[in-house]
Amino acid sequence: MKNIVILISGGGSNMAAIARAAREEDWGRRHGAAVAAVISNRQDAPGLGIARSLGIATAVVSHKSFESRERFDDALADAIDAYSPTLVVLAGFMRILTPPFVSRYQGRLLNIHPSLLPAFPGLDTHRRAIEAGCRIAGATVHEVTADLDHGPILAQAAVPVMADDTPERLAERVLAVEHRLYPKSVADWLMRGSSRQA
Ligand code: GAR
């Protein structure tokens, strides 16, 4: 079985979309894959309760318990590796990862970012897109590299910016699109993985 480990920091709606797609599309039979665990760096992440309600194992590795990014990333990697993952999926995981962590999972570490990368890497993407006068915003699924929000792009979806948009309203519409884009990108990745092995 190809284990998928999903990392979250907050609401976990992308995680839930992936977990539901895995169940509804029978990824076990189609891809030999399953969501094995959801790990959060925040004890109070609402997504943890959602994961538990979906019958998925959860764990917390709090970044506050470690004196450096390196120590935190080591502990996080230990928690992830306990599930022997084929794929690690960042879904609203709001921590910058160190180069050794990224290279440990190179080629099997995905992220979703709420902008059309390479535009607007980093935080506060919706406000920045509105202030820049963008007519089109969107979301990007990409492989994670040591260069923050700059890894190879796997999929993108565009969302129009309305004349009277607020960052909150735009974020909501982008998130709805993410919920289709990310499960499909993960399924495509799993499919490519199986065809590479075939
Ligand atoms: C999503 O919009 C995701 O693209 C964004 O956080 C939100 C998480 O929502 N990620 C980033 O900004 C990463 N830099 P969720 O917890 O409900 O999936």
XYZ file of N, CA and C and ligand atoms in Angstrom:
612
model
N 0.849 -1.208 0.000
C 0.000 0.000 0.000
C 0.874 1.243 0.000
N 0.525 2.200 -0.856
C 1.240 3.494 -0.860
C 0.590 4.395 0.175
N 1.330 4.681 1.218
C 0.782 5.519 2.281
C 0.948 6.994 1.959
N -0.120 7.728 2.179
C -0.084 9.187 2.027
C -0.160 9.789 3.424
N 0.783 10.673 3.743
C 0.740 11.403 5.016
C 0.479 12.864 4.686
N -0.543 13.438 5.330
C -0.936 14.820 5.054
C -0.591 15.700 6.259
N 0.084 16.811 5.982
C 0.452 17.759 7.042
C -0.456 18.982 6.978
N -0.982 19.370 8.130
C -1.890 20.528 8.197
C -1.477 21.446 9.354
N -2.004 22.683 9.300
C -1.825 23.595 10.437
C -3.148 24.172 10.906
N -4.199 24.039 10.093
C -5.429 24.749 10.421
C -6.683 23.979 10.096
N -7.517 24.598 9.247
C -8.851 24.072 8.974
C -8.883 22.676 8.382
N -7.925 22.364 7.567
C -7.841 20.999 7.033
C -8.864 20.692 5.948
N -9.396 21.735 5.287
C -10.421 21.430 4.284
C -9.815 20.748 3.053
N -8.586 21.099 2.679
C -7.945 20.386 1.565
C -7.645 18.939 1.939
N -7.187 18.741 3.165
C -6.947 17.378 3.659
C -8.239 16.553 3.565
N -9.362 17.161 4.011
C -10.638 16.433 3.990
C -11.050 16.127 2.554
N -10.809 17.079 1.639
C -11.166 16.845 0.229
C -10.364 15.668 -0.335
N -9.084 15.592 0.034
C -8.249 14.480 -0.449
C -8.717 13.164 0.174
N -8.980 13.193 1.476
C -9.396 11.957 2.162
C -10.734 11.457 1.614
N -11.634 12.395 1.329
C -12.947 11.995 0.787
C -12.796 11.456 -0.627
N -11.937 12.091 -1.435
C -11.712 11.594 -2.796
C -11.114 10.189 -2.736
N -10.201 9.981 -1.793
C -9.560 8.658 -1.669
C -10.619 7.591 -1.392
N -11.589 7.956 -0.572
C -12.634 6.986 -0.235
C -13.620 6.832 -1.398
N -14.103 7.981 -1.901
C -15.153 7.912 -2.937
C -14.623 7.331 -4.247
N -13.372 7.599 -4.562
C -12.806 7.113 -5.834
C -12.048 5.802 -5.649
N -12.120 5.252 -4.452
C -11.495 3.960 -4.146
C -10.020 3.920 -4.559
N -9.238 4.847 -3.993
C -7.811 4.908 -4.331
C -7.097 3.618 -3.913
N -7.662 2.902 -2.943
C -7.054 1.637 -2.534
C -6.987 0.682 -3.706
N -8.098 0.542 -4.419
C -8.141 -0.388 -5.551
C -7.467 0.225 -6.772
N -7.755 1.519 -7.019
C -7.245 2.137 -8.256
C -5.756 2.440 -8.222
N -5.281 2.860 -7.053
C -3.880 3.296 -6.977
C -3.086 2.538 -5.924
N -3.725 1.617 -5.213
C -3.041 0.942 -4.108
C -2.581 1.937 -3.061
N -3.404 2.984 -2.829
C -2.972 4.073 -1.942
C -4.033 4.374 -0.889
N -3.576 4.904 0.242
C -4.504 5.282 1.307
C -3.919 6.437 2.106
N -4.810 7.282 2.631
C -4.358 8.334 3.551
C -4.097 7.657 4.893
N -2.811 7.592 5.260
C -2.433 6.824 6.451
C -2.475 7.672 7.714
N -2.179 8.966 7.584
C -2.132 9.796 8.789
C -2.209 11.269 8.429
N -2.690 12.036 9.389
C -2.700 13.495 9.299
C -1.897 14.019 10.484
N -0.904 14.846 10.186
C -0.027 15.367 11.242
C -0.115 16.886 11.239
N -0.255 17.451 12.433
C -0.350 18.911 12.557
C 0.762 19.442 13.453
N 1.204 20.653 13.157
C 2.153 21.322 14.058
C 1.408 22.113 15.126
N 0.067 22.103 15.039
C -0.731 22.824 16.037
C -1.755 21.880 16.650
N -1.682 21.791 17.976
C -2.602 20.941 18.737
C -4.061 21.331 18.489
N -4.294 22.645 18.279
C -5.674 23.138 18.171
C -6.157 23.227 16.720
N -5.452 22.615 15.782
C -5.885 22.686 14.377
C -7.245 21.997 14.226
N -8.257 22.727 13.750
C -9.579 22.120 13.595
C -9.565 20.889 12.683
N -8.630 20.849 11.748
C -8.558 19.719 10.821
C -8.278 18.390 11.508
N -7.685 18.428 12.703
C -7.393 17.161 13.404
C -8.693 16.422 13.734
N -9.696 17.178 14.199
C -10.995 16.567 14.533
C -11.660 16.004 13.283
N -11.520 16.739 12.168
C -12.111 16.249 10.910
C -11.439 14.939 10.509
N -10.103 14.891 10.622
C -9.374 13.664 10.251
C -9.848 12.500 11.114
N -9.964 12.744 12.411
C -10.409 11.662 13.307
C -11.805 11.200 12.924
N -12.681 12.157 12.577
C -14.052 11.768 12.218
C -14.066 10.974 10.911
N -13.022 11.111 10.120
C -12.922 10.326 8.878
C -12.182 9.000 9.125
N -11.848 8.747 10.371
C -11.200 7.471 10.724
C -9.720 7.435 10.400
N -9.093 8.609 10.317
C -7.666 8.673 9.958
C -6.841 8.914 11.220
N -5.717 8.236 11.334
C -4.811 8.429 12.478
C -4.268 9.850 12.465
N -4.111 10.428 13.640
C -3.574 11.793 13.719
C -2.397 11.843 14.691
N -1.565 12.866 14.486
C -0.463 13.110 15.417
C -0.192 14.609 15.428
N 0.392 15.067 16.531
C 0.763 16.477 16.654
C 2.248 16.553 16.967
N 2.959 17.372 16.202
C 4.346 17.700 16.527
C 4.382 19.219 16.610
N 4.362 19.747 17.818
C 4.246 21.193 17.988
C 5.603 21.868 17.769
N 5.622 22.859 16.874
C 6.896 23.546 16.612
C 7.348 24.312 17.850
N 6.392 24.594 18.744
C 6.747 25.368 19.944
C 7.601 24.552 20.913
N 7.615 23.223 20.749
C 8.370 22.378 21.678
C 9.842 22.244 21.285
N 10.247 22.911 20.202
C 11.624 22.726 19.722
C 12.327 24.070 19.613
N 13.629 24.035 19.921
C 14.346 25.315 19.983
C 14.808 25.797 18.597
N 14.783 24.903 17.600
C 15.226 25.328 16.266
C 14.359 24.646 15.206
N 14.386 25.229 14.011
C 13.669 24.635 12.871
C 14.195 23.239 12.587
N 15.535 23.060 12.722
C 16.151 21.774 12.403
C 15.618 20.684 13.332
N 15.553 20.999 14.622
C 15.054 20.010 15.602
C 13.585 19.671 15.335
N 12.819 20.712 15.050
C 11.401 20.488 14.755
C 11.255 19.597 13.526
N 12.002 19.921 12.476
C 11.890 19.135 11.244
C 12.323 17.682 11.456
N 13.329 17.461 12.306
C 13.749 16.084 12.613
C 12.605 15.318 13.283
N 11.956 15.962 14.264
C 10.858 15.303 14.978
C 9.675 15.071 14.047
N 9.438 16.052 13.168
C 8.340 15.918 12.202
C 8.617 14.740 11.259
N 9.850 14.650 10.787
C 10.212 13.555 9.877
C 10.044 12.204 10.579
N 10.413 12.130 11.858
C 10.225 10.876 12.599
C 8.742 10.495 12.647
N 7.900 11.504 12.916
C 6.450 11.228 13.001
C 5.913 10.791 11.639
N 6.397 11.424 10.578
C 5.948 11.067 9.223
C 6.423 9.653 8.881
N 7.704 9.376 9.148
C 8.293 8.106 8.728
C 7.687 6.915 9.472
N 7.054 7.187 10.619
C 6.361 6.103 11.337
C 5.262 5.495 10.471
N 4.838 6.236 9.427
C 3.786 5.724 8.536
C 4.344 5.302 7.176
N 5.653 5.155 7.063
C 6.295 4.711 5.814
C 5.651 5.334 4.573
N 5.711 6.641 4.449
C 4.954 7.279 3.365
C 5.599 7.134 1.988
N 4.733 6.954 0.991
C 5.153 7.065 -0.398
C 5.063 8.529 -0.814
N 4.084 9.234 -0.242
C 3.832 10.619 -0.627
C 3.504 11.434 0.619
N 4.094 12.630 0.702
C 3.799 13.554 1.804
C 3.141 14.790 1.192
N 1.970 15.141 1.714
C 1.147 16.202 1.132
C 0.995 17.344 2.133
N 1.470 18.525 1.757
C 1.289 19.702 2.599
C -0.049 20.339 2.226
N -0.941 20.462 3.193
C -2.280 20.995 2.921
C -2.586 22.077 3.951
N -2.146 23.304 3.626
C -2.292 24.383 4.597
C -1.338 24.197 5.758
N -0.145 23.669 5.460
C 0.885 23.495 6.496
C 1.750 24.742 6.480
N 1.646 25.541 7.554
C 2.185 26.901 7.513
C 3.539 27.003 8.217
N 4.446 26.120 7.865
C 5.812 26.192 8.392
C 6.788 26.145 7.225
N 7.860 26.925 7.346
C 8.923 26.836 6.345
C 9.788 25.642 6.709
N 10.034 24.780 5.729
C 10.766 23.536 5.989
C 12.239 23.705 5.624
N 13.100 23.047 6.387
C 14.541 23.189 6.151
C 14.967 22.354 4.927
N 16.070 22.747 4.267
C 16.535 21.979 3.101
C 16.738 20.475 3.382
N 17.300 20.055 4.545
C 17.429 18.608 4.753
C 16.080 17.886 4.777
N 15.061 18.516 5.355
C 13.726 17.910 5.373
C 13.217 17.775 3.940
N 13.346 18.843 3.171
C 12.838 18.829 1.796
C 13.564 17.770 0.967
N 14.874 17.664 1.138
C 15.593 16.695 0.298
C 15.296 15.257 0.727
N 14.962 15.057 2.001
C 14.577 13.716 2.456
C 13.357 13.180 1.694
N 12.423 14.105 1.329
C 11.191 13.676 0.647
C 11.143 14.169 -0.806
N 12.299 14.464 -1.348
C 12.345 15.051 -2.694
C 11.606 14.189 -3.719
N 10.759 14.850 -4.515
C 10.014 14.132 -5.549
C 8.744 13.494 -5.034
N 8.554 13.490 -3.718
C 7.325 12.909 -3.157
C 6.767 13.795 -2.052
N 6.967 15.116 -2.243
C 6.487 16.120 -1.301
C 5.745 17.183 -2.108
N 4.417 17.262 -1.907
C 3.588 18.189 -2.688
C 3.034 19.291 -1.790
N 2.736 20.438 -2.406
C 2.140 21.558 -1.672
C 1.068 22.196 -2.546
N 0.086 22.810 -1.875
C -0.844 23.676 -2.611
C -0.666 25.090 -2.101
N -0.639 26.030 -3.042
C -0.431 27.432 -2.681
C -1.558 28.251 -3.306
N -2.135 29.205 -2.541
C -3.310 29.920 -3.047
C -2.974 31.111 -3.943
N -2.182 30.869 -4.987
C -1.954 31.889 -6.024
C -1.515 31.149 -7.277
N -1.470 31.890 -8.376
C -0.943 31.311 -9.612
C 0.569 31.533 -9.595
N 1.293 30.622 -8.981
C 2.756 30.734 -8.913
C 3.313 30.785 -10.345
N 4.402 31.500 -10.581
C 5.301 32.102 -9.595
C 4.826 33.448 -9.034
N 3.583 33.874 -9.346
C 3.097 35.125 -8.753
C 2.745 34.891 -7.285
N 3.057 35.839 -6.473
C 2.661 35.868 -5.063
C 3.038 34.643 -4.242
N 4.305 34.285 -4.193
C 4.717 33.278 -3.207
C 4.579 33.885 -1.805
N 4.629 33.055 -0.781
C 4.589 33.576 0.593
C 3.168 33.796 1.078
N 3.036 34.721 2.036
C 1.765 34.899 2.745
C 0.910 36.005 2.116
N -0.354 36.032 2.551
C -1.243 37.153 2.243
C -1.493 37.299 0.740
N -1.603 36.166 0.060
C -1.639 36.175 -1.413
C -2.872 36.895 -1.975
N -4.025 36.704 -1.305
C -5.263 37.255 -1.887
C -5.273 38.776 -1.810
N -4.852 39.321 -0.683
C -4.779 40.784 -0.556
C -3.796 41.351 -1.588
N -2.649 40.672 -1.734
C -1.638 41.176 -2.670
C -2.148 41.116 -4.118
N -2.884 40.045 -4.455
C -3.406 39.921 -5.826
C -4.430 41.013 -6.103
N -5.290 41.303 -5.123
C -6.303 42.361 -5.299
C -5.607 43.716 -5.421
N -4.637 43.975 -4.546
C -3.951 45.277 -4.569
C -3.145 45.480 -5.852
N -2.686 44.375 -6.439
C -1.916 44.491 -7.688
C -2.828 44.681 -8.892
N -4.155 44.600 -8.657
C -5.100 44.784 -9.756
C -5.253 43.558 -10.631
N -4.886 42.378 -10.122
C -5.013 41.147 -10.922
C -6.484 40.892 -11.257
N -6.735 40.455 -12.466
C -8.100 40.059 -12.867
C -8.305 38.572 -12.644
N -7.195 37.842 -12.553
C -7.247 36.387 -12.384
C -6.363 36.008 -11.193
N -6.919 35.247 -10.282
C -6.133 34.654 -9.194
C -6.219 33.135 -9.372
N -5.890 32.384 -8.324
C -6.008 30.941 -8.483
C -5.190 30.171 -7.472
N -4.921 28.928 -7.806
C -4.181 28.041 -6.903
C -3.223 27.187 -7.722
N -2.148 26.768 -7.054
C -1.097 25.981 -7.714
C -0.729 24.782 -6.853
N -0.667 23.615 -7.464
C -0.091 22.449 -6.800
C 1.306 22.263 -7.382
N 2.283 22.132 -6.489
C 3.661 22.016 -6.977
C 4.466 21.066 -6.103
N 5.539 20.576 -6.691
C 6.501 19.805 -5.893
C 7.257 20.776 -5.011
N 7.557 20.344 -3.799
C 8.272 21.226 -2.876
C 9.771 21.063 -3.100
N 10.432 22.219 -3.231
C 11.892 22.250 -3.264
C 12.344 23.195 -2.152
N 13.655 23.305 -1.987
C 14.165 24.148 -0.901
C 13.838 25.623 -1.137
N 13.499 25.980 -2.371
C 13.172 27.356 -2.718
C 11.665 27.564 -2.483
N 11.303 28.280 -1.432
C 9.905 28.383 -0.979
C 8.935 28.746 -2.116
N 7.913 27.920 -2.299
C 6.838 28.150 -3.277
C 7.346 28.248 -4.723
N 8.464 27.587 -5.026
C 9.014 27.687 -6.382
C 9.263 26.338 -7.059
N 8.791 25.236 -6.470
C 9.072 23.929 -7.074
C 8.289 23.721 -8.358
N 8.623 22.654 -9.113
C 7.943 22.372 -10.382
C 6.419 22.334 -10.221
N 5.745 23.027 -11.135
C 4.284 23.132 -11.068
C 3.644 21.875 -11.652
N 2.704 21.287 -10.897
C 2.006 20.094 -11.369
C 0.622 20.434 -11.917
N -0.038 21.424 -11.315
C -1.384 21.779 -11.780
C -1.747 23.165 -11.266
N -2.583 23.857 -12.040
C -3.067 25.172 -11.610
C -4.533 25.315 -11.988
N -5.234 26.161 -11.243
C -6.613 26.506 -11.588
C -6.782 27.996 -11.390
N -7.487 28.623 -12.331
C -7.680 30.074 -12.287
C -9.035 30.410 -11.678
N -9.075 31.541 -10.992
C -10.306 32.039 -10.374
C -10.379 33.536 -10.692
N -11.486 34.006 -11.286
C -11.562 35.440 -11.597
C -11.625 36.287 -10.329
N -10.983 37.453 -10.370
C -11.083 38.407 -9.262
C -12.222 39.370 -9.606
N -13.191 39.502 -8.696
C -14.338 40.392 -8.929
C -13.970 41.822 -8.550
N -14.654 42.779 -9.170
C -14.346 44.200 -8.954
C -14.431 44.572 -7.470
N -15.385 43.988 -6.761
C -15.571 44.363 -5.353
C -15.036 43.289 -4.401
N -14.069 42.476 -4.861
C -13.578 41.374 -4.028
C -12.870 41.877 -2.770
N -13.031 41.122 -1.700
C -12.200 41.299 -0.507
C -11.278 40.083 -0.457
N -10.164 40.169 0.292
C -9.291 38.995 0.414
C -10.057 37.782 0.936
N -11.012 38.004 1.838
C -11.769 36.884 2.426
C -12.646 36.209 1.377
N -13.350 37.038 0.576
C -14.242 36.451 -0.437
C -13.438 35.717 -1.509
N -12.327 36.316 -1.905
C -11.487 35.669 -2.923
C -10.910 34.363 -2.366
N -10.466 34.395 -1.110
C -9.897 33.185 -0.481
C -10.920 32.053 -0.480
N -12.169 32.406 -0.206
C -13.226 31.392 -0.150
C -13.425 30.729 -1.521
N -13.429 31.560 -2.587
C -13.646 30.993 -3.925
C -12.423 30.199 -4.391
N -11.235 30.674 -4.026
C -10.025 29.922 -4.393
C -10.018 28.579 -3.661
N -10.403 28.609 -2.384
C -10.398 27.368 -1.590
C -11.341 26.328 -2.205
N -12.502 26.781 -2.687
C -13.455 25.844 -3.309
C -12.815 25.175 -4.525
N -12.021 25.935 -5.264
C -11.334 25.386 -6.441
C -10.207 24.435 -6.013
N -9.522 24.806 -4.922
C -8.455 23.940 -4.405
C -8.995 22.547 -4.083
N -10.226 22.495 -3.584
C -10.794 21.211 -3.159
C -11.001 20.242 -4.318
N -11.041 20.771 -5.546
C -11.084 19.870 -6.713
C -9.670 19.634 -7.251
N -8.896 20.719 -7.243
C -7.554 20.649 -7.862
C -6.612 19.692 -7.112
N -6.640 19.776 -5.776
C -5.610 19.025 -5.023
C -5.861 17.508 -5.061
N -7.115 17.049 -4.798
C -7.319 15.595 -4.902
C -6.966 15.063 -6.287
N -7.327 15.813 -7.333
C -7.026 15.348 -8.698
C -5.510 15.293 -8.920
N -4.796 16.293 -8.411
C -3.333 16.310 -8.588
C -2.683 15.138 -7.847
N -3.189 14.844 -6.653
C -2.624 13.715 -5.892
C -2.914 12.407 -6.624
N -4.157 12.260 -7.130
C -4.505 11.037 -7.872
C -3.631 10.915 -9.129
N -3.407 12.034 -9.813
C -2.549 12.011 -11.011
C -1.128 11.599 -10.637
N -0.649 12.120 -9.519
C 0.711 11.771 -9.059
C 0.790 10.268 -8.783
N -0.243 9.743 -8.129
C -0.242 8.305 -7.798
C -0.283 7.471 -9.076
N -1.062 7.935 -10.045
C -1.184 7.231 -11.326
C 0.158 7.209 -12.050
N 0.815 8.366 -12.076
C 2.133 8.440 -12.734
C 3.120 7.539 -12.031
N 3.001 7.514 -10.669
C 3.881 6.649 -9.881
C 3.702 5.212 -10.281
N 2.398 4.772 -10.445
C 2.193 3.362 -10.783
C 2.655 3.074 -12.198
N 2.481 4.062 -13.138
C 2.917 3.767 -14.494
C 4.450 3.741 -14.569
N 5.117 4.551 -13.703
C 6.592 4.498 -13.663
C 7.070 3.119 -13.212
N 6.303 2.542 -12.245
C 6.739 1.237 -11.725
C 6.385 0.090 -12.653
N 5.341 0.321 -13.532
C 4.819 -0.784 -14.359
C 5.845 -1.191 -15.419
C -5.373 26.914 1.532
O -5.914 28.018 0.847
C -3.948 26.660 1.064
O -3.759 26.910 -0.301
C -3.197 27.666 1.899
O -3.803 27.623 3.163
C -5.171 27.234 3.021
C -5.409 26.043 3.907
O -6.757 25.722 3.991
N -1.795 27.316 1.967
C -0.839 28.219 2.057
O -1.045 29.412 2.142
C 0.554 27.634 2.077
N 1.530 28.659 1.870
P -7.197 24.305 4.618
O -6.439 24.129 5.935
O -8.677 24.472 4.863
O -6.868 23.233 3.624
